[in-house]
PDB file of C-alpha atoms in Angstrom:
ATOM      1  CA  MET A   1     -29.930   5.353  15.635  1.00  0.00           C
ATOM      2  CA  ALA A   2     -28.112   4.755  18.904  1.00  0.00           C
ATOM      3  CA  GLY A   3     -24.786   3.484  17.563  1.00  0.00           C
ATOM      4  CA  THR A   4     -22.245   4.082  14.862  1.00  0.00           C
ATOM      5  CA  TYR A   5     -21.993   1.372  12.230  1.00  0.00           C
ATOM      6  CA  ALA A   6     -19.395   1.325   9.507  1.00  0.00           C
ATOM      7  CA  ASN A   7     -17.685  -0.960   7.045  1.00  0.00           C
ATOM      8  CA  LEU A   8     -14.832   1.163   5.716  1.00  0.00           C
ATOM      9  CA  LEU A   9     -12.604  -0.796   3.346  1.00  0.00           C
ATOM     10  CA  TYR A  10      -9.627   0.753   1.599  1.00  0.00           C
ATOM     11  CA  HIS A  11      -7.115  -0.316  -1.040  1.00  0.00           C
ATOM     12  CA  LEU A  12      -3.832   1.358  -0.196  1.00  0.00           C
ATOM     13  CA  VAL A  13      -0.763   1.515  -2.469  1.00  0.00           C
ATOM     14  CA  PHE A  14       2.677   2.989  -1.811  1.00  0.00           C
ATOM     15  CA  SER A  15       6.164   2.441  -3.160  1.00  0.00           C
ATOM     16  CA  THR A  16       9.759   2.451  -2.090  1.00  0.00           C
ATOM     17  CA  LYS A  17      11.749   5.676  -2.448  1.00  0.00           C
ATOM     18  CA  GLN A  18      12.460   6.222  -6.166  1.00  0.00           C
ATOM     19  CA  ARG A  19      10.687   2.892  -6.752  1.00  0.00           C
ATOM     20  CA  LEU A  20      13.901   1.020  -6.021  1.00  0.00           C
ATOM     21  CA  PRO A  21      13.309  -2.754  -6.105  1.00  0.00           C
ATOM     22  CA  CYS A  22      14.627  -3.362  -2.587  1.00  0.00           C
ATOM     23  CA  LEU A  23      11.790  -5.324  -0.947  1.00  0.00           C
ATOM     24  CA  ASN A  24      13.558  -8.657  -1.128  1.00  0.00           C
ATOM     25  CA  SER A  25      11.401 -11.701  -1.842  1.00  0.00           C
ATOM     26  CA  SER A  26      13.162 -13.611   0.962  1.00  0.00           C
ATOM     27  CA  TRP A  27      11.594 -11.352   3.625  1.00  0.00           C
ATOM     28  CA  ARG A  28       8.710  -9.664   1.817  1.00  0.00           C
ATOM     29  CA  GLU A  29       6.058 -11.883   3.460  1.00  0.00           C
ATOM     30  CA  GLU A  30       7.530 -10.993   6.839  1.00  0.00           C
ATOM     31  CA  LEU A  31       7.196  -7.303   5.918  1.00  0.00           C
ATOM     32  CA  HIS A  32       3.559  -7.852   4.979  1.00  0.00           C
ATOM     33  CA  ARG A  33       2.901  -9.454   8.373  1.00  0.00           C
ATOM     34  CA  TYR A  34       4.700  -6.569  10.067  1.00  0.00           C
ATOM     35  CA  LEU A  35       2.551  -4.020   8.201  1.00  0.00           C
ATOM     36  CA  GLY A  36      -0.524  -6.005   9.256  1.00  0.00           C
ATOM     37  CA  GLY A  37       0.615  -5.843  12.870  1.00  0.00           C
ATOM     38  CA  ILE A  38       0.933  -2.068  12.673  1.00  0.00           C
ATOM     39  CA  ILE A  39      -2.575  -1.815  11.241  1.00  0.00           C
ATOM     40  CA  LYS A  40      -3.947  -4.000  14.057  1.00  0.00           C
ATOM     41  CA  GLY A  41      -2.042  -1.929  16.616  1.00  0.00           C
ATOM     42  CA  GLU A  42      -3.714   1.199  15.267  1.00  0.00           C
ATOM     43  CA  GLY A  43      -7.175  -0.381  15.548  1.00  0.00           C
ATOM     44  CA  GLY A  44      -7.608  -1.492  11.940  1.00  0.00           C
ATOM     45  CA  LEU A  45      -7.943  -4.890  10.307  1.00  0.00           C
ATOM     46  CA  PRO A  46      -5.564  -6.056   7.566  1.00  0.00           C
ATOM     47  CA  ILE A  47      -7.533  -8.117   5.060  1.00  0.00           C
ATOM     48  CA  GLN A  48      -4.906  -8.683   2.351  1.00  0.00           C
ATOM     49  CA  ILE A  49      -1.356  -7.413   1.948  1.00  0.00           C
ATOM     50  CA  GLY A  50       0.900  -8.083  -0.997  1.00  0.00           C
ATOM     51  CA  GLY A  51       3.233  -6.530  -3.466  1.00  0.00           C
ATOM     52  CA  VAL A  52       6.496  -6.847  -5.292  1.00  0.00           C
ATOM     53  CA  ALA A  53      10.041  -5.519  -4.935  1.00  0.00           C
ATOM     54  CA  ASP A  54       9.159  -1.835  -5.325  1.00  0.00           C
ATOM     55  CA  HIS A  55       5.703  -1.362  -3.784  1.00  0.00           C
ATOM     56  CA  VAL A  56       2.971  -2.757  -1.562  1.00  0.00           C
ATOM     57  CA  HIS A  57      -0.801  -3.053  -1.788  1.00  0.00           C
ATOM     58  CA  LEU A  58      -3.006  -3.332   1.285  1.00  0.00           C
ATOM     59  CA  LEU A  59      -6.706  -4.060   1.623  1.00  0.00           C
ATOM     60  CA  ILE A  60      -7.650  -2.851   5.080  1.00  0.00           C
ATOM     61  CA  LYS A  61     -10.725  -2.221   7.182  1.00  0.00           C
ATOM     62  CA  LEU A  62     -10.672   0.870   9.387  1.00  0.00           C
ATOM     63  CA  LYS A  63     -12.842   2.226  12.156  1.00  0.00           C
ATOM     64  CA  PRO A  64     -14.332   5.664  11.497  1.00  0.00           C
ATOM     65  CA  THR A  65     -12.103   7.093  14.237  1.00  0.00           C
ATOM     66  CA  ILE A  66      -8.850   6.216  12.456  1.00  0.00           C
ATOM     67  CA  VAL A  67      -7.207   9.163  10.708  1.00  0.00           C
ATOM     68  CA  ILE A  68      -5.754   7.872   7.441  1.00  0.00           C
ATOM     69  CA  PRO A  69      -2.695  10.186   7.217  1.00  0.00           C
ATOM     70  CA  ASP A  70      -1.788   9.277  10.818  1.00  0.00           C
ATOM     71  CA  LEU A  71      -2.085   5.569  10.019  1.00  0.00           C
ATOM     72  CA  LEU A  72       0.125   5.998   6.942  1.00  0.00           C
ATOM     73  CA  ARG A  73       2.724   7.867   8.961  1.00  0.00           C
ATOM     74  CA  GLN A  74       2.824   4.987  11.464  1.00  0.00           C
ATOM     75  CA  LEU A  75       2.940   2.339   8.726  1.00  0.00           C
ATOM     76  CA  LYS A  76       5.790   3.958   6.847  1.00  0.00           C
ATOM     77  CA  ALA A  77       7.861   5.113   9.829  1.00  0.00           C
ATOM     78  CA  ASN A  78       7.659   1.860  11.774  1.00  0.00           C
ATOM     79  CA  SER A  79       8.146  -0.428   8.793  1.00  0.00           C
ATOM     80  CA  SER A  80      11.131   1.663   7.597  1.00  0.00           C
ATOM     81  CA  LYS A  81      12.732   1.308  11.029  1.00  0.00           C
ATOM     82  CA  TRP A  82      12.032  -2.419  10.994  1.00  0.00           C
ATOM     83  CA  ILE A  83      13.503  -2.916   7.499  1.00  0.00           C
ATOM     84  CA  ASN A  84      16.586  -0.888   8.385  1.00  0.00           C
ATOM     85  CA  ALA A  85      17.079  -2.765  11.673  1.00  0.00           C
ATOM     86  CA  THR A  86      16.391  -6.314  10.498  1.00  0.00           C
ATOM     87  CA  HIS A  87      17.354  -6.412   6.838  1.00  0.00           C
ATOM     88  CA  GLY A  88      20.507  -4.394   6.552  1.00  0.00           C
ATOM     89  CA  GLY A  89      19.052  -1.093   5.494  1.00  0.00           C
ATOM     90  CA  ALA A  90      21.330   0.740   7.950  1.00  0.00           C
ATOM     91  CA  GLY A  91      19.078   3.768   7.727  1.00  0.00           C
ATOM     92  CA  LYS A  92      19.069   3.771   3.937  1.00  0.00           C
ATOM     93  CA  PHE A  93      15.589   2.339   3.323  1.00  0.00           C
ATOM     94  CA  HIS A  94      12.740   4.807   2.839  1.00  0.00           C
ATOM     95  CA  TRP A  95       9.245   4.730   1.422  1.00  0.00           C
ATOM     96  CA  GLN A  96       8.310   7.236  -1.266  1.00  0.00           C
ATOM     97  CA  ASP A  97       6.396  10.276  -0.036  1.00  0.00           C
ATOM     98  CA  GLY A  98       2.671  10.011  -0.565  1.00  0.00           C
ATOM     99  CA  TYR A  99       0.355   7.123  -1.268  1.00  0.00           C
ATOM    100  CA  ALA A 100      -2.771   6.199  -3.187  1.00  0.00           C
ATOM    101  CA  ILE A 101      -5.911   5.129  -1.366  1.00  0.00           C
ATOM    102  CA  PHE A 102      -9.191   3.982  -2.838  1.00  0.00           C
ATOM    103  CA  SER A 103     -12.467   3.108  -1.169  1.00  0.00           C
ATOM    104  CA  VAL A 104     -13.654  -0.449  -1.723  1.00  0.00           C
ATOM    105  CA  SER A 105     -17.215  -1.717  -1.442  1.00  0.00           C
ATOM    106  CA  GLN A 106     -17.777  -4.964   0.423  1.00  0.00           C
ATOM    107  CA  SER A 107     -19.067  -6.477  -2.816  1.00  0.00           C
ATOM    108  CA  ASN A 108     -15.660  -5.835  -4.434  1.00  0.00           C
ATOM    109  CA  ALA A 109     -13.451  -6.815  -1.492  1.00  0.00           C
ATOM    110  CA  ASP A 110     -12.755 -10.339  -2.809  1.00  0.00           C
ATOM    111  CA  ILE A 111     -11.824  -8.985  -6.237  1.00  0.00           C
ATOM    112  CA  VAL A 112      -9.396  -6.466  -4.736  1.00  0.00           C
ATOM    113  CA  GLY A 113      -7.970  -9.133  -2.412  1.00  0.00           C
ATOM    114  CA  LYS A 114      -7.307 -11.457  -5.344  1.00  0.00           C
ATOM    115  CA  TYR A 115      -5.762  -8.585  -7.288  1.00  0.00           C
ATOM    116  CA  ILE A 116      -3.376  -7.945  -4.393  1.00  0.00           C
ATOM    117  CA  LEU A 117      -2.447 -11.630  -4.197  1.00  0.00           C
ATOM    118  CA  SER A 118      -1.737 -11.693  -7.938  1.00  0.00           C
ATOM    119  CA  GLN A 119       0.812  -8.859  -7.823  1.00  0.00           C
ATOM    120  CA  PRO A 120       3.866 -10.980  -8.780  1.00  0.00           C
ATOM    121  CA  GLU A 121       2.111 -12.309 -11.883  1.00  0.00           C
ATOM    122  CA  HIS A 122       0.558  -8.939 -12.668  1.00  0.00           C
ATOM    123  CA  HIS A 123       3.922  -7.178 -12.633  1.00  0.00           C
ATOM    124  CA  ARG A 124       5.477  -9.534 -15.126  1.00  0.00           C
ATOM    125  CA  GLU A 125       3.456  -7.581 -17.694  1.00  0.00           C
ATOM    126  CA  ILE A 126       3.018  -4.091 -16.257  1.00  0.00           C
ATOM    127  CA  ALA A 127       5.304  -1.709 -14.350  1.00  0.00           C
ATOM    128  CA  TYR A 128       4.290  -0.006 -11.117  1.00  0.00           C
ATOM    129  CA  GLN A 129       4.038   3.410 -12.767  1.00  0.00           C
ATOM    130  CA  GLU A 130       1.618   2.135 -15.401  1.00  0.00           C
ATOM    131  CA  GLU A 131      -0.395   0.270 -12.776  1.00  0.00           C
ATOM    132  CA  LEU A 132      -0.727   3.355 -10.584  1.00  0.00           C
ATOM    133  CA  LEU A 133      -1.858   5.497 -13.518  1.00  0.00           C
ATOM    134  CA  LEU A 134      -4.486   2.889 -14.412  1.00  0.00           C
ATOM    135  CA  LEU A 135      -5.738   2.779 -10.807  1.00  0.00           C
ATOM    136  CA  LEU A 136      -5.933   6.562 -10.581  1.00  0.00           C
ATOM    137  CA  LYS A 137      -7.868   6.749 -13.845  1.00  0.00           C
ATOM    138  CA  LYS A 138     -10.163   3.845 -12.911  1.00  0.00           C
ATOM    139  CA  HIS A 139     -11.054   5.559  -9.629  1.00  0.00           C
ATOM    140  CA  GLN A 140     -11.324   8.992 -11.291  1.00  0.00           C
ATOM    141  CA  VAL A 141      -8.627  10.541  -9.104  1.00  0.00           C
ATOM    142  CA  ASP A 142      -7.268  13.855 -10.350  1.00  0.00           C
ATOM    143  CA  TYR A 143      -3.473  13.993 -10.474  1.00  0.00           C
ATOM    144  CA  ASP A 144      -0.607  15.925 -11.978  1.00  0.00           C
ATOM    145  CA  GLU A 145       1.879  13.445 -13.414  1.00  0.00           C
ATOM    146  CA  ARG A 146       4.739  15.892 -12.764  1.00  0.00           C
ATOM    147  CA  TYR A 147       4.390  15.139  -9.058  1.00  0.00           C
ATOM    148  CA  LEU A 148       3.597  11.420  -9.131  1.00  0.00           C
ATOM    149  CA  TRP A 149       7.131  10.087  -9.232  1.00  0.00           C
ATOM    150  CA  GLU A 150       8.984  12.352  -6.808  1.00  0.00           C
TER     151      GLU A 150
END
């Protein structure tokens, strides 16, 4: 085969430092667009971005050349700077260390996208911590709960 062909879809989840509910609904959509711009700038494609006051979910498509930890570093660093500069964080806003990432098949992309869009309704019934545990178990990710919430 002469070329490289890939369809790499990922569901990415990360929260604010100590899961503080500081992603204000008045500018949250703007944050989602900003995160999408960072992804585009790094050569990826944002498919769906959503979340609530204490965390975000992203469905993204990446080229095989994109290094995921490098992308996450750019996403978190640049969006933290943007939040602090434009929404009164004054250097106080931070994302929690770490993230969860799950591969997504093309056949499930619409389901994951709808799930991301439904975050406000979803979190009327379930907290972020419970949601993350369910996602980790569903995707059979090993974890040590002692280190999940640091």
